[in-house]
Amino acid sequence: MSDPLLPPIMISDVQATMATELDRIGPVIDELGAMFESAGHELAMVGGPVRDAMLGRLQVDLDFTTSARPEQVEKLLRPWCDAMWDVGRAFGTIGARRGEWQVEITTYRSEKYDASSRKPEVDYGDSLVGDLGRRDFTVNSMALTLPGRTFEDPHGGLVDLATRVLRTPGTPEDSFSDDPLRMMRAARFVAQLGFEVAPEVRQAMTDMAERITIISAERVRDEIVKLICAPYPRRGLILLVETGLADHVLPELPALALERDEHHRHKDVYEHTLTVLEQSMEQEERLAPAGARVQPDFTSRFAALMHDVGKPKTRRFESGGLVTFHHHDVVGAKMTRKRMKALRFSNDEIDAVSTLVELHLRFHGYGDGEWTDSAVRRYVRDAGDQLTRLHILTRADCTTRNQRKADRLRRVYDDLEARIDRLSEEEELASIRPDLDGTQIMEILDIPPGREVGAAYKFLLELRMEEGPKSEEDAKAALLAWWSGGETEGS
Ligand code: ATP
Ligand code: MG
């Protein structure tokens, strides 16, 4: 099931949005343009920021292309910026920051991808038009020359942007054989921008999907992460599955599509998974610190995507037409580990996602709330620092159309969360200790073990509850005051 197309954008709207965005970044780009011009170099804002300015989604990262060589770029930027770094000298890119603005300036290039060596060979180019021709999609091949702000669009990117289409400047076959990663980038931009790929791009992706295997796992992973953290991950994932790219980069996903069984004895796990992903996105505000902007959360989104991958392997047809997936949580967690390892995720990320997959069913043993305190405690302990994400995943995992059933599950989960809150408050209280321990008490009061030490301990505990934690010195003073007062009283 595909999402409906987003409506085309009016060119006049694109122009208006662009004008507003250019006002905002004008001071930066005009100044840079003037600097490069007076040094005798060409400079143009290019690619992502031009596209994003038209879509009204421009951030503070600005990409430029120039006729200047990296050494010359460095020389020009040094007095202008607060910090400068080498993004990849081999690729001719210099990065710099000035205030909130982050710029990357890349020397014109004409790049060919050598399929046998896996390394892009970089040749510096000599013209803006040449540079634009080797870019991935027409919407990324637009430029604004500076300081004059002339719009350059040799491949019709503006029209493709207005109709929300990803098209390659040359033939997609040539483009993808130069750099197969562009197929992943296509799916990523579909997810980020809500665009469609042109039919010939889809065809080339389908025909050439296998070529993605020459790209390093890290670069593929980075595109998967961007795709999943995008506003429309469903669109990008469906494209990966339909073109067969997913068979190479995330085979667990298309395997779920095979699970649709002809008798409709259980839900379509693939469609269910995409819905769980979207339902988990809707809860991301729970992960944002109070007052902070809600950010896409890769861990919980990827856990949603992987939570049922153990189902195909564990499916059993029982008598009476019943279908079971025993231990699909444990099997799925293992498969998740394996996939994330292959994609070179960090151990922390692997642990977090596979913990969530493994625990996603635990709640269903909760029934109507008959868990013991110790079962609740174990749930909290096993989830560790993934507890909030486990709440999100478990709630997202309910995709039934039966409203009463959904309401009931929500209420029972509300109840579990309330119990967790209550219990953790109690447990925190229970774990409060006085500011001084028994040994310190005996030392300070110079008394042997006995009833008096116990009384002093109790006094300090009450004090701790009443007044909160104290420094050792203050606690000692309070203890001594109590001791002399107590002695007077007692005598
Ligand atoms: P974002 O920065 O939001 O991820 P972007 O469009 O700026 O999106 P980048 O990966 O930063 O994408 O690349 C910057 C520009 O360089 C792109 O807009 C595109 O024109 C070009 N580009 C990047 N990678 C490739 C590639 N593999 N093949 C061709 N052109 C590319
Ligand atoms: Mg960029």
Short mmCIF file of C-alpha atoms and ligand atoms in Angstrom, two decimals:
data_model
loop_
_atom_site.label_atom_id
_atom_site.label_comp_id
_atom_site.label_asym_id
_atom_site.label_seq_id
_atom_site.Cartn_x
_atom_site.Cartn_y
_atom_site.Cartn_z
CA MET A 1 0.00 0.00 0.00
CA SER A 2 1.54 3.28 -1.11
CA ASP A 3 0.91 6.75 0.24
CA PRO A 4 -1.11 9.15 -1.89
CA LEU A 5 0.98 11.55 -3.97
CA LEU A 6 1.63 14.94 -2.49
CA PRO A 7 0.14 17.70 -4.66
CA PRO A 8 2.46 19.57 -7.09
CA ILE A 9 3.95 22.82 -5.85
CA MET A 10 3.24 26.11 -7.69
CA ILE A 11 6.38 27.62 -9.22
CA SER A 12 5.28 31.00 -7.86
CA ASP A 13 5.22 29.52 -4.36
CA VAL A 14 8.69 28.08 -4.91
CA GLN A 15 9.96 31.52 -5.92
CA ALA A 16 8.35 33.23 -2.94
CA THR A 17 9.72 30.68 -0.48
CA MET A 18 13.16 30.95 -2.04
CA ALA A 19 13.09 34.76 -1.79
CA THR A 20 12.28 34.61 1.93
CA GLU A 21 15.03 32.07 2.58
CA LEU A 22 17.56 34.10 0.58
CA ASP A 23 16.80 37.16 2.70
CA ARG A 24 17.69 35.11 5.74
CA ILE A 25 21.00 33.78 4.40
CA GLY A 26 21.75 36.83 2.19
CA PRO A 27 24.41 38.35 4.44
CA VAL A 28 26.43 35.11 4.49
CA ILE A 29 26.23 34.20 0.80
CA ASP A 30 26.76 37.74 -0.48
CA GLU A 31 29.84 38.21 1.66
CA LEU A 32 31.34 34.88 0.58
CA GLY A 33 30.50 35.62 -3.04
CA ALA A 34 32.22 39.01 -2.91
CA MET A 35 35.29 37.47 -1.25
CA PHE A 36 35.69 34.83 -3.93
CA GLU A 37 34.96 37.23 -6.77
CA SER A 38 37.59 39.72 -5.70
CA ALA A 39 40.12 36.87 -5.55
CA GLY A 40 39.20 35.99 -9.12
CA HIS A 41 37.24 32.77 -8.40
CA GLU A 42 33.74 31.61 -9.18
CA LEU A 43 31.47 30.60 -6.29
CA ALA A 44 27.94 29.17 -6.30
CA MET A 45 25.60 27.84 -3.64
CA VAL A 46 24.64 24.41 -4.88
CA GLY A 47 22.68 21.22 -4.28
CA GLY A 48 20.89 20.64 -0.97
CA PRO A 49 20.59 24.27 0.21
CA VAL A 50 19.22 25.51 -3.14
CA ARG A 51 16.66 22.69 -3.17
CA ASP A 52 15.81 23.21 0.49
CA ALA A 53 15.51 26.99 0.12
CA MET A 54 12.82 26.33 -2.50
CA LEU A 55 11.04 23.89 -0.21
CA GLY A 56 11.30 26.15 2.83
CA ARG A 57 13.32 23.58 4.75
CA LEU A 58 16.71 25.27 4.66
CA GLN A 59 18.76 24.84 7.83
CA VAL A 60 22.13 26.36 8.69
CA ASP A 61 24.27 24.07 6.51
CA LEU A 62 25.25 25.69 3.24
CA ASP A 63 27.05 23.87 0.41
CA PHE A 64 29.02 25.69 -2.28
CA THR A 65 31.02 24.79 -5.33
CA THR A 66 33.92 26.84 -6.65
CA SER A 67 36.57 27.15 -9.33
CA ALA A 68 39.15 27.72 -6.55
CA ARG A 69 41.40 24.85 -5.43
CA PRO A 70 41.20 23.65 -1.80
CA GLU A 71 44.37 25.55 -0.77
CA GLN A 72 42.90 28.76 -2.20
CA VAL A 73 39.59 28.10 -0.47
CA GLU A 74 41.39 27.67 2.84
CA LYS A 75 43.28 30.90 2.38
CA LEU A 76 40.10 32.83 1.66
CA LEU A 77 38.09 31.26 4.48
CA ARG A 78 40.68 31.50 7.24
CA PRO A 79 40.18 35.21 8.12
CA TRP A 80 36.41 34.93 7.63
CA CYS A 81 35.47 31.91 9.75
CA ASP A 82 35.54 30.95 13.44
CA ALA A 83 36.73 27.42 12.68
CA MET A 84 37.80 25.48 9.66
CA TRP A 85 38.29 21.79 8.92
CA ASP A 86 39.15 19.43 6.17
CA VAL A 87 36.05 17.42 5.20
CA GLY A 88 37.97 15.33 2.75
CA ARG A 89 40.91 16.90 1.06
CA ALA A 90 40.89 14.02 -1.42
CA PHE A 91 37.40 15.14 -2.43
CA GLY A 92 38.36 18.80 -2.49
CA THR A 93 35.98 19.83 0.28
CA ILE A 94 36.77 22.39 2.98
CA GLY A 95 34.36 22.94 5.87
CA ALA A 96 34.05 26.08 7.97
CA ARG A 97 31.84 27.61 10.63
CA ARG A 98 31.02 31.23 11.22
CA GLY A 99 28.51 31.93 13.99
CA GLU A 100 25.60 29.57 13.50
CA TRP A 101 26.42 28.99 9.82
CA GLN A 102 28.23 25.92 8.64
CA VAL A 103 29.60 25.96 5.11
CA GLU A 104 31.19 23.33 2.90
CA ILE A 105 33.01 24.50 -0.18
CA THR A 106 33.98 21.94 -2.80
CA THR A 107 36.14 22.52 -5.83
CA TYR A 108 34.38 21.85 -9.16
CA ARG A 109 34.74 18.25 -10.02
CA SER A 110 33.89 15.68 -12.58
CA GLU A 111 33.78 12.38 -10.82
CA LYS A 112 33.76 8.85 -12.09
CA TYR A 113 33.09 5.90 -9.85
CA ASP A 114 35.44 3.02 -10.42
CA ALA A 115 33.35 -0.09 -9.86
CA SER A 116 36.37 -2.33 -9.39
CA SER A 117 38.24 -0.20 -6.84
CA ARG A 118 35.18 0.97 -4.84
CA LYS A 119 36.85 4.37 -4.48
CA PRO A 120 35.53 7.46 -6.17
CA GLU A 121 38.24 8.91 -8.42
CA VAL A 122 38.18 12.65 -8.23
CA ASP A 123 39.16 14.90 -11.08
CA TYR A 124 38.80 18.61 -10.61
CA GLY A 125 36.49 20.10 -13.18
CA ASP A 126 36.65 23.54 -14.74
CA SER A 127 33.03 24.66 -14.98
CA LEU A 128 29.90 24.95 -12.91
CA VAL A 129 27.85 23.25 -15.61
CA GLY A 130 30.25 20.30 -15.67
CA ASP A 131 30.00 20.03 -11.89
CA LEU A 132 26.20 20.10 -11.94
CA GLY A 133 26.09 17.34 -14.56
CA ARG A 134 27.75 14.80 -12.28
CA ARG A 135 25.33 15.31 -9.40
CA ASP A 136 22.81 12.68 -8.37
CA PHE A 137 19.39 14.20 -9.09
CA THR A 138 18.16 17.20 -11.04
CA VAL A 139 16.68 18.74 -7.88
CA ASN A 140 20.22 18.60 -6.44
CA SER A 141 21.78 20.04 -9.63
CA MET A 142 20.60 23.62 -9.24
CA ALA A 143 22.92 26.44 -8.29
CA LEU A 144 22.87 30.11 -7.42
CA THR A 145 26.01 31.88 -8.60
CA LEU A 146 27.42 34.48 -6.26
CA PRO A 147 27.55 37.34 -5.58
CA GLY A 148 25.16 38.06 -8.49
CA ARG A 149 22.57 35.43 -7.41
CA THR A 150 22.00 34.07 -10.91
CA PHE A 151 19.96 30.87 -10.90
CA GLU A 152 21.54 28.00 -12.86
CA ASP A 153 19.37 25.00 -13.65
CA PRO A 154 20.70 23.16 -16.72
CA HIS A 155 18.79 19.93 -16.00
CA GLY A 156 15.31 21.21 -15.26
CA GLY A 157 15.47 20.70 -11.51
CA LEU A 158 12.94 23.42 -10.78
CA VAL A 159 10.18 21.68 -12.72
CA ASP A 160 11.06 18.33 -11.14
CA LEU A 161 10.97 19.95 -7.72
CA ALA A 162 7.55 21.47 -8.39
CA THR A 163 6.20 18.11 -9.53
CA ARG A 164 8.10 16.34 -6.73
CA VAL A 165 10.07 13.98 -8.95
CA LEU A 166 13.59 12.59 -8.59
CA ARG A 167 15.25 12.33 -11.99
CA THR A 168 18.94 11.92 -12.85
CA PRO A 169 20.67 14.57 -14.99
CA GLY A 170 21.90 11.88 -17.44
CA THR A 171 20.57 8.36 -17.84
CA PRO A 172 19.96 6.65 -14.50
CA GLU A 173 21.90 3.58 -15.73
CA ASP A 174 25.06 5.64 -16.25
CA SER A 175 24.55 7.51 -13.03
CA PHE A 176 24.00 4.40 -10.90
CA SER A 177 26.87 2.52 -12.46
CA ASP A 178 29.14 5.49 -11.68
CA ASP A 179 27.93 5.38 -8.08
CA PRO A 180 25.42 2.72 -6.94
CA LEU A 181 24.97 4.55 -3.61
CA ARG A 182 22.78 6.98 -5.56
CA MET A 183 20.07 4.29 -5.57
CA MET A 184 20.01 4.44 -1.77
CA ARG A 185 20.09 8.21 -1.94
CA ALA A 186 17.00 8.09 -4.19
CA ALA A 187 15.08 6.16 -1.52
CA ARG A 188 16.42 8.50 1.16
CA PHE A 189 15.23 11.61 -0.68
CA VAL A 190 11.84 9.99 -1.31
CA ALA A 191 11.57 9.59 2.47
CA GLN A 192 12.93 13.05 3.28
CA LEU A 193 11.09 15.08 0.67
CA GLY A 194 8.01 12.98 -0.02
CA PHE A 195 8.98 12.91 -3.74
CA GLU A 196 8.45 10.06 -6.21
CA VAL A 197 11.22 8.59 -8.35
CA ALA A 198 10.79 8.98 -12.12
CA PRO A 199 9.71 5.71 -13.81
CA GLU A 200 13.11 5.28 -15.52
CA VAL A 201 14.85 5.79 -12.18
CA ARG A 202 12.69 3.11 -10.57
CA GLN A 203 13.41 0.78 -13.48
CA ALA A 204 17.17 1.31 -13.22
CA MET A 205 17.07 0.77 -9.46
CA THR A 206 15.22 -2.48 -10.03
CA ASP A 207 17.56 -3.68 -12.77
CA MET A 208 20.73 -2.64 -10.95
CA ALA A 209 19.80 -3.31 -7.31
CA GLU A 210 22.50 -5.94 -6.93
CA ARG A 211 25.18 -3.34 -7.67
CA ILE A 212 24.63 -1.84 -4.20
CA THR A 213 26.73 -4.69 -2.81
CA ILE A 214 29.97 -2.97 -3.98
CA ILE A 215 29.28 -0.03 -1.65
CA SER A 216 30.70 -0.09 1.88
CA ALA A 217 28.32 -1.09 4.68
CA GLU A 218 28.99 2.22 6.46
CA ARG A 219 27.83 4.34 3.54
CA VAL A 220 24.73 2.18 3.06
CA ARG A 221 24.01 2.39 6.79
CA ASP A 222 24.24 6.18 6.79
CA GLU A 223 21.62 6.35 4.04
CA ILE A 224 19.36 3.88 5.88
CA VAL A 225 19.61 5.99 9.04
CA LYS A 226 18.73 9.18 7.14
CA LEU A 227 15.83 7.40 5.42
CA ILE A 228 14.42 6.05 8.67
CA CYS A 229 14.78 9.38 10.48
CA ALA A 230 13.01 11.21 7.64
CA PRO A 231 9.41 12.47 7.74
CA TYR A 232 8.14 9.79 5.29
CA PRO A 233 10.12 6.60 6.04
CA ARG A 234 7.25 4.41 4.77
CA ARG A 235 7.68 5.77 1.25
CA GLY A 236 11.43 5.19 1.21
CA LEU A 237 11.14 1.69 2.68
CA ILE A 238 8.46 0.64 0.20
CA LEU A 239 10.70 1.83 -2.63
CA LEU A 240 13.61 -0.21 -1.26
CA VAL A 241 11.39 -3.29 -1.07
CA GLU A 242 9.71 -2.84 -4.46
CA THR A 243 12.98 -2.30 -6.35
CA GLY A 244 14.71 -5.22 -4.65
CA LEU A 245 17.37 -3.02 -3.01
CA ALA A 246 16.09 -4.13 0.39
CA ASP A 247 16.94 -7.74 -0.52
CA HIS A 248 20.58 -6.66 -0.29
CA VAL A 249 20.61 -4.06 2.47
CA LEU A 250 17.73 -5.06 4.78
CA PRO A 251 16.40 -8.47 3.67
CA GLU A 252 14.40 -8.95 6.90
CA LEU A 253 11.92 -6.36 5.64
CA PRO A 254 10.86 -7.94 2.31
CA ALA A 255 10.77 -11.30 4.15
CA LEU A 256 7.85 -9.90 6.16
CA ALA A 257 5.97 -9.18 2.94
CA LEU A 258 6.11 -12.88 2.08
CA GLU A 259 4.22 -13.56 5.26
CA ARG A 260 0.88 -12.52 3.82
CA ASP A 261 -0.97 -15.82 3.86
CA GLU A 262 -3.69 -16.64 1.43
CA HIS A 263 -6.25 -17.53 4.10
CA HIS A 264 -5.89 -14.20 5.92
CA ARG A 265 -5.53 -16.06 9.15
CA HIS A 266 -3.30 -13.36 10.50
CA LYS A 267 -2.44 -9.81 9.70
CA ASP A 268 -0.01 -8.86 6.99
CA VAL A 269 3.14 -8.49 9.06
CA TYR A 270 4.83 -6.15 6.57
CA GLU A 271 1.96 -3.66 6.56
CA HIS A 272 1.62 -4.02 10.34
CA THR A 273 5.34 -3.22 10.73
CA LEU A 274 5.13 -0.01 8.68
CA THR A 275 2.15 1.09 10.77
CA VAL A 276 3.98 0.32 14.02
CA LEU A 277 6.87 2.45 12.77
CA GLU A 278 4.52 5.37 12.12
CA GLN A 279 2.75 4.91 15.45
CA SER A 280 6.08 4.96 17.21
CA MET A 281 7.03 8.21 15.41
CA GLU A 282 3.88 9.79 16.83
CA GLN A 283 5.16 9.22 20.38
CA GLU A 284 8.65 10.69 19.95
CA GLU A 285 7.87 13.72 22.08
CA ARG A 286 8.15 11.40 25.06
CA LEU A 287 11.89 11.17 24.36
CA ALA A 288 12.52 14.91 24.09
CA PRO A 289 13.70 16.68 27.23
CA ALA A 290 11.06 19.14 28.50
CA GLY A 291 10.97 22.23 26.33
CA ALA A 292 13.35 20.80 23.71
CA ARG A 293 12.43 20.26 20.07
CA VAL A 294 11.12 16.78 19.24
CA GLN A 295 13.74 14.91 17.22
CA PRO A 296 13.43 11.78 15.10
CA ASP A 297 14.66 8.86 17.20
CA PHE A 298 16.49 6.26 15.15
CA THR A 299 16.61 3.65 17.92
CA SER A 300 12.89 3.50 18.51
CA ARG A 301 12.07 3.73 14.80
CA PHE A 302 14.46 0.93 13.90
CA ALA A 303 13.20 -1.20 16.79
CA ALA A 304 9.67 -0.74 15.42
CA LEU A 305 10.86 -1.81 11.98
CA MET A 306 12.63 -4.90 13.31
CA HIS A 307 10.28 -5.94 16.13
CA ASP A 308 8.59 -8.77 14.20
CA VAL A 309 11.43 -9.93 11.92
CA GLY A 310 11.51 -13.21 13.83
CA LYS A 311 8.01 -14.09 12.63
CA PRO A 312 8.77 -15.71 9.25
CA LYS A 313 11.23 -18.14 10.86
CA THR A 314 8.99 -19.07 13.79
CA ARG A 315 5.64 -19.41 12.06
CA ARG A 316 3.85 -22.69 12.81
CA PHE A 317 0.43 -23.81 11.65
CA GLU A 318 -1.26 -25.50 14.58
CA SER A 319 -4.32 -27.68 14.37
CA GLY A 320 -7.58 -25.80 14.15
CA GLY A 321 -6.14 -23.18 11.79
CA LEU A 322 -4.20 -21.42 14.53
CA VAL A 323 -0.93 -19.72 13.53
CA THR A 324 1.75 -19.21 16.17
CA PHE A 325 5.10 -17.42 16.25
CA HIS A 326 6.60 -18.78 19.44
CA HIS A 327 9.81 -17.04 20.53
CA HIS A 328 9.76 -14.65 17.59
CA ASP A 329 10.92 -11.99 20.06
CA VAL A 330 14.10 -13.87 20.94
CA VAL A 331 14.73 -15.00 17.36
CA GLY A 332 14.00 -11.48 16.10
CA ALA A 333 16.43 -9.94 18.59
CA LYS A 334 19.15 -12.27 17.31
CA MET A 335 18.41 -11.44 13.68
CA THR A 336 18.41 -7.74 14.54
CA ARG A 337 21.86 -8.05 16.11
CA LYS A 338 23.18 -9.81 13.07
CA ARG A 339 21.81 -7.26 10.62
CA MET A 340 23.00 -4.27 12.64
CA LYS A 341 26.43 -5.81 12.96
CA ALA A 342 26.63 -6.30 9.21
CA LEU A 343 25.67 -2.65 8.79
CA ARG A 344 28.45 -1.66 11.23
CA PHE A 345 26.26 -0.06 13.87
CA SER A 346 27.92 0.63 17.22
CA ASN A 347 27.56 -1.93 20.01
CA ASP A 348 25.46 0.50 22.03
CA GLU A 349 23.01 0.94 19.18
CA ILE A 350 22.87 -2.80 18.60
CA ASP A 351 22.22 -3.49 22.30
CA ALA A 352 19.50 -0.86 22.50
CA VAL A 353 17.54 -2.01 19.45
CA SER A 354 17.85 -5.72 20.12
CA THR A 355 16.80 -5.25 23.76
CA LEU A 356 13.64 -3.55 22.55
CA VAL A 357 12.92 -6.30 20.02
CA GLU A 358 13.46 -8.95 22.66
CA LEU A 359 11.18 -7.26 25.20
CA HIS A 360 8.41 -6.10 22.87
CA LEU A 361 6.09 -8.95 23.89
CA ARG A 362 6.75 -9.01 27.62
CA PHE A 363 3.85 -6.71 28.40
CA HIS A 364 1.37 -9.18 26.96
CA GLY A 365 1.99 -11.39 29.98
CA TYR A 366 0.67 -8.51 32.07
CA GLY A 367 -2.92 -9.56 31.40
CA ASP A 368 -5.31 -7.35 33.34
CA GLY A 369 -2.72 -6.10 35.76
CA GLU A 370 -1.92 -9.23 37.70
CA TRP A 371 1.84 -8.78 37.54
CA THR A 372 3.53 -8.96 40.91
CA ASP A 373 5.69 -6.07 42.07
CA SER A 374 8.73 -8.18 41.37
CA ALA A 375 7.57 -8.81 37.75
CA VAL A 376 7.17 -5.05 37.29
CA ARG A 377 10.61 -4.51 38.82
CA ARG A 378 12.13 -7.05 36.44
CA TYR A 379 10.46 -5.36 33.45
CA VAL A 380 12.01 -2.06 34.47
CA ARG A 381 15.41 -3.57 35.17
CA ASP A 382 15.54 -5.57 31.91
CA ALA A 383 14.55 -2.52 29.86
CA GLY A 384 17.24 -0.47 31.62
CA ASP A 385 17.73 2.87 29.90
CA GLN A 386 15.44 1.77 27.05
CA LEU A 387 12.33 1.84 29.28
CA THR A 388 10.67 4.86 27.66
CA ARG A 389 11.35 3.42 24.20
CA LEU A 390 9.87 0.10 25.34
CA HIS A 391 6.72 1.96 26.41
CA ILE A 392 6.61 3.58 22.97
CA LEU A 393 7.19 0.34 21.06
CA THR A 394 4.68 -1.68 23.06
CA ARG A 395 1.99 0.96 22.62
CA ALA A 396 2.83 1.35 18.91
CA ASP A 397 2.58 -2.41 18.40
CA CYS A 398 -1.19 -2.30 18.71
CA THR A 399 -2.62 -1.94 15.19
CA THR A 400 -5.96 -3.64 15.65
CA ARG A 401 -8.95 -2.00 13.97
CA ASN A 402 -11.08 -3.16 16.88
CA GLN A 403 -11.43 0.07 18.85
CA ARG A 404 -12.55 -1.63 22.06
CA LYS A 405 -9.57 -3.95 22.02
CA ALA A 406 -7.21 -1.05 21.33
CA ASP A 407 -8.72 1.01 24.15
CA ARG A 408 -8.40 -1.89 26.54
CA LEU A 409 -4.72 -2.42 25.69
CA ARG A 410 -4.05 1.28 26.13
CA ARG A 411 -5.74 1.31 29.54
CA VAL A 412 -3.84 -1.75 30.72
CA TYR A 413 -0.57 -0.19 29.58
CA ASP A 414 -1.47 3.11 31.30
CA ASP A 415 -1.98 1.03 34.41
CA LEU A 416 1.41 -0.65 34.04
CA GLU A 417 3.16 2.69 33.60
CA ALA A 418 1.36 4.07 36.66
CA ARG A 419 2.50 1.07 38.68
CA ILE A 420 6.07 1.54 37.46
CA ASP A 421 5.95 5.19 38.54
CA ARG A 422 4.48 4.35 41.92
CA LEU A 423 6.90 1.54 42.56
CA SER A 424 9.97 3.49 41.52
CA GLU A 425 8.98 6.31 43.86
CA GLU A 426 8.65 3.84 46.70
CA GLU A 427 11.87 2.10 45.79
CA GLU A 428 13.71 5.38 45.71
CA LEU A 429 12.40 6.18 49.17
CA ALA A 430 13.40 2.72 50.30
CA SER A 431 16.92 3.19 49.03
CA ILE A 432 17.49 6.48 50.87
CA ARG A 433 20.31 6.21 53.40
CA PRO A 434 21.30 8.58 56.21
CA ASP A 435 24.22 10.91 55.47
CA LEU A 436 26.48 9.00 57.90
CA ASP A 437 26.80 5.25 58.30
CA GLY A 438 27.09 3.19 61.48
CA THR A 439 30.89 3.22 61.56
CA GLN A 440 30.98 7.00 61.25
CA ILE A 441 28.36 7.34 63.98
CA MET A 442 30.40 5.20 66.40
CA GLU A 443 33.54 7.16 65.59
CA ILE A 444 31.94 10.59 65.97
CA LEU A 445 30.11 9.75 69.20
CA ASP A 446 32.92 7.50 70.40
CA ILE A 447 30.51 4.72 71.39
CA PRO A 448 30.56 0.93 70.87
CA PRO A 449 27.98 -0.96 68.73
CA GLY A 450 24.58 -1.12 70.42
CA ARG A 451 21.13 0.34 70.83
CA GLU A 452 22.43 3.93 70.84
CA VAL A 453 23.99 3.55 67.41
CA GLY A 454 20.61 2.34 66.10
CA ALA A 455 18.85 5.34 67.63
CA ALA A 456 21.40 7.73 66.12
CA TYR A 457 20.97 6.04 62.73
CA LYS A 458 17.21 6.43 62.93
CA PHE A 459 17.59 10.09 63.88
CA LEU A 460 19.84 10.72 60.86
CA LEU A 461 17.45 8.88 58.53
CA GLU A 462 14.53 11.02 59.70
CA LEU A 463 16.65 14.10 59.22
CA ARG A 464 17.57 12.99 55.71
CA MET A 465 13.87 12.51 54.81
CA GLU A 466 12.90 15.84 56.37
CA GLU A 467 15.69 18.04 55.12
CA GLY A 468 17.33 16.22 52.18
CA PRO A 469 21.02 15.40 51.83
CA LYS A 470 23.66 17.26 53.90
CA SER A 471 27.43 17.56 53.78
CA GLU A 472 29.34 15.24 56.09
CA GLU A 473 30.29 18.21 58.24
CA ASP A 474 26.69 19.43 58.68
CA ALA A 475 25.48 15.91 59.39
CA LYS A 476 28.17 15.53 62.02
CA ALA A 477 27.17 18.82 63.69
CA ALA A 478 23.50 17.80 63.68
CA LEU A 479 24.37 14.39 65.13
CA LEU A 480 26.43 15.91 67.93
CA ALA A 481 23.69 18.44 68.77
CA TRP A 482 21.13 15.65 68.90
CA TRP A 483 23.48 13.52 71.05
CA SER A 484 24.14 16.18 73.66
CA GLY A 485 20.44 17.20 73.67
CA GLY A 486 19.39 13.55 73.97
CA GLU A 487 21.83 12.98 76.80
CA THR A 488 20.51 15.98 78.69
CA GLU A 489 16.97 14.78 78.15
CA GLY A 490 17.86 11.28 79.21
CA SER A 491 19.78 12.27 82.31
P1 ATP B 1 21.51 16.63 3.22
O1 ATP B 1 22.76 17.43 3.47
O2 ATP B 1 20.27 17.23 3.72
O3 ATP B 1 21.67 15.22 3.61
P2 ATP B 1 22.18 17.07 0.48
O4 ATP B 1 21.37 17.11 -0.79
O5 ATP B 1 22.95 18.29 0.84
O6 ATP B 1 21.24 16.60 1.64
P3 ATP B 1 24.64 15.68 0.67
O7 ATP B 1 24.87 14.24 0.88
O8 ATP B 1 25.05 16.64 1.72
O9 ATP B 1 23.11 15.84 0.30
O10 ATP B 1 25.36 16.05 -0.70
C1 ATP B 1 25.49 17.41 -1.15
C2 ATP B 1 25.26 17.49 -2.64
O11 ATP B 1 26.31 16.77 -3.31
C3 ATP B 1 23.96 16.86 -3.10
O12 ATP B 1 22.91 17.79 -3.11
C4 ATP B 1 24.31 16.37 -4.48
O13 ATP B 1 24.18 17.43 -5.41
C5 ATP B 1 25.77 16.01 -4.38
N1 ATP B 1 26.02 14.59 -4.08
C6 ATP B 1 26.24 14.04 -2.88
N2 ATP B 1 26.47 12.73 -2.96
C7 ATP B 1 26.41 12.43 -4.27
C8 ATP B 1 26.58 11.23 -5.01
N3 ATP B 1 26.84 10.07 -4.41
N4 ATP B 1 26.48 11.32 -6.35
C9 ATP B 1 26.24 12.48 -6.94
N5 ATP B 1 26.05 13.62 -6.33
C10 ATP B 1 26.14 13.62 -4.99
MG MG B 2 24.35 18.60 2.52
#
